[in-house]
Short mmCIF file of C-alpha atoms in Angstrom, two decimals:
data_model
loop_
_atom_site.label_atom_id
_atom_site.label_comp_id
_atom_site.label_asym_id
_atom_site.label_seq_id
_atom_site.Cartn_x
_atom_site.Cartn_y
_atom_site.Cartn_z
CA UNK A 1 122.96 119.23 47.03
CA UNK A 2 119.82 117.11 47.08
CA UNK A 3 117.22 117.95 49.72
CA UNK A 4 114.31 115.80 50.82
CA UNK A 5 111.21 117.99 50.71
CA UNK A 6 107.60 116.72 50.76
CA UNK A 7 108.63 113.09 50.10
CA UNK A 8 110.78 114.05 47.11
CA UNK A 9 114.50 114.42 46.53
CA UNK A 10 114.86 117.89 45.04
CA UNK A 11 117.78 119.74 43.50
CA UNK A 12 118.19 122.93 41.48
CA UNK A 13 120.91 123.19 38.84
CA UNK A 14 122.25 126.32 37.13
CA UNK A 15 124.20 126.27 33.87
CA UNK A 16 125.95 128.88 31.75
CA UNK A 17 123.14 128.99 29.19
CA UNK A 18 120.17 127.14 27.74
CA UNK A 19 122.31 124.85 25.57
CA UNK A 20 124.22 123.55 28.60
CA UNK A 21 120.99 123.06 30.55
CA UNK A 22 119.41 121.18 27.65
CA UNK A 23 122.50 119.00 27.16
CA UNK A 24 122.36 118.11 30.87
CA UNK A 25 118.67 117.21 30.59
CA UNK A 26 119.44 115.01 27.59
CA UNK A 27 122.10 113.09 29.54
CA UNK A 28 119.71 112.71 32.48
CA UNK A 29 116.92 111.53 30.17
CA UNK A 30 119.12 108.76 28.75
CA UNK A 31 120.17 107.42 32.16
CA UNK A 32 116.63 107.78 33.57
CA UNK A 33 115.23 105.78 30.66
CA UNK A 34 117.88 103.10 31.16
CA UNK A 35 116.99 102.92 34.87
CA UNK A 36 113.24 103.04 34.04
CA UNK A 37 112.87 105.81 36.61
CA UNK A 38 111.71 109.14 35.25
CA UNK A 39 112.05 112.43 37.13
CA UNK A 40 109.73 115.38 37.39
CA UNK A 41 111.66 118.37 36.10
CA UNK A 42 111.36 121.96 35.08
CA UNK A 43 113.59 124.04 32.82
CA UNK A 44 113.69 127.79 32.25
CA UNK A 45 116.67 129.09 30.27
CA UNK A 46 119.73 127.96 32.29
CA UNK A 47 117.84 126.66 35.33
CA UNK A 48 116.81 123.03 35.83
CA UNK A 49 114.91 121.69 38.83
CA UNK A 50 114.60 117.95 39.35
CA UNK A 51 112.34 116.15 41.81
CA UNK A 52 112.55 112.41 42.42
CA UNK A 53 110.10 110.07 44.11
CA UNK A 54 108.97 106.52 43.45
CA UNK A 55 105.35 106.34 42.34
CA UNK A 56 105.12 102.57 42.86
CA UNK A 57 106.07 103.10 46.52
CA UNK A 58 103.33 105.64 47.19
CA UNK A 59 105.26 108.69 45.97
CA UNK A 60 107.95 108.42 48.60
CA UNK A 61 111.73 108.54 48.39
CA UNK A 62 113.31 105.12 47.94
CA UNK A 63 116.71 103.68 47.12
CA UNK A 64 115.74 103.95 43.45
CA UNK A 65 115.60 107.75 43.83
CA UNK A 66 118.92 107.91 45.64
CA UNK A 67 120.51 105.78 42.91
CA UNK A 68 119.23 108.08 40.15
CA UNK A 69 120.29 111.18 42.11
CA UNK A 70 123.80 109.77 42.43
CA UNK A 71 123.90 109.08 38.68
CA UNK A 72 122.68 112.62 37.92
CA UNK A 73 125.38 114.10 40.14
CA UNK A 74 128.03 112.60 37.87
CA UNK A 75 126.84 114.91 35.06
CA UNK A 76 127.45 118.12 37.01
#
């Protein structure tokens, strides 16, 4: 579930292993590039953390972030 923390939509994901985590990040990267909206993320082994905010709107959460979050949820 996405949480709004410090003007960012944040979510942690856990996968079976590194390969699944990396495949997920690849899918997210493709849709983020298509939407021209790139997340901050972190990956360690099977853990991925994503944070979304809109830099052009003063680093706040906008509809653009919610739209990308909804697209990301389809990959889980």
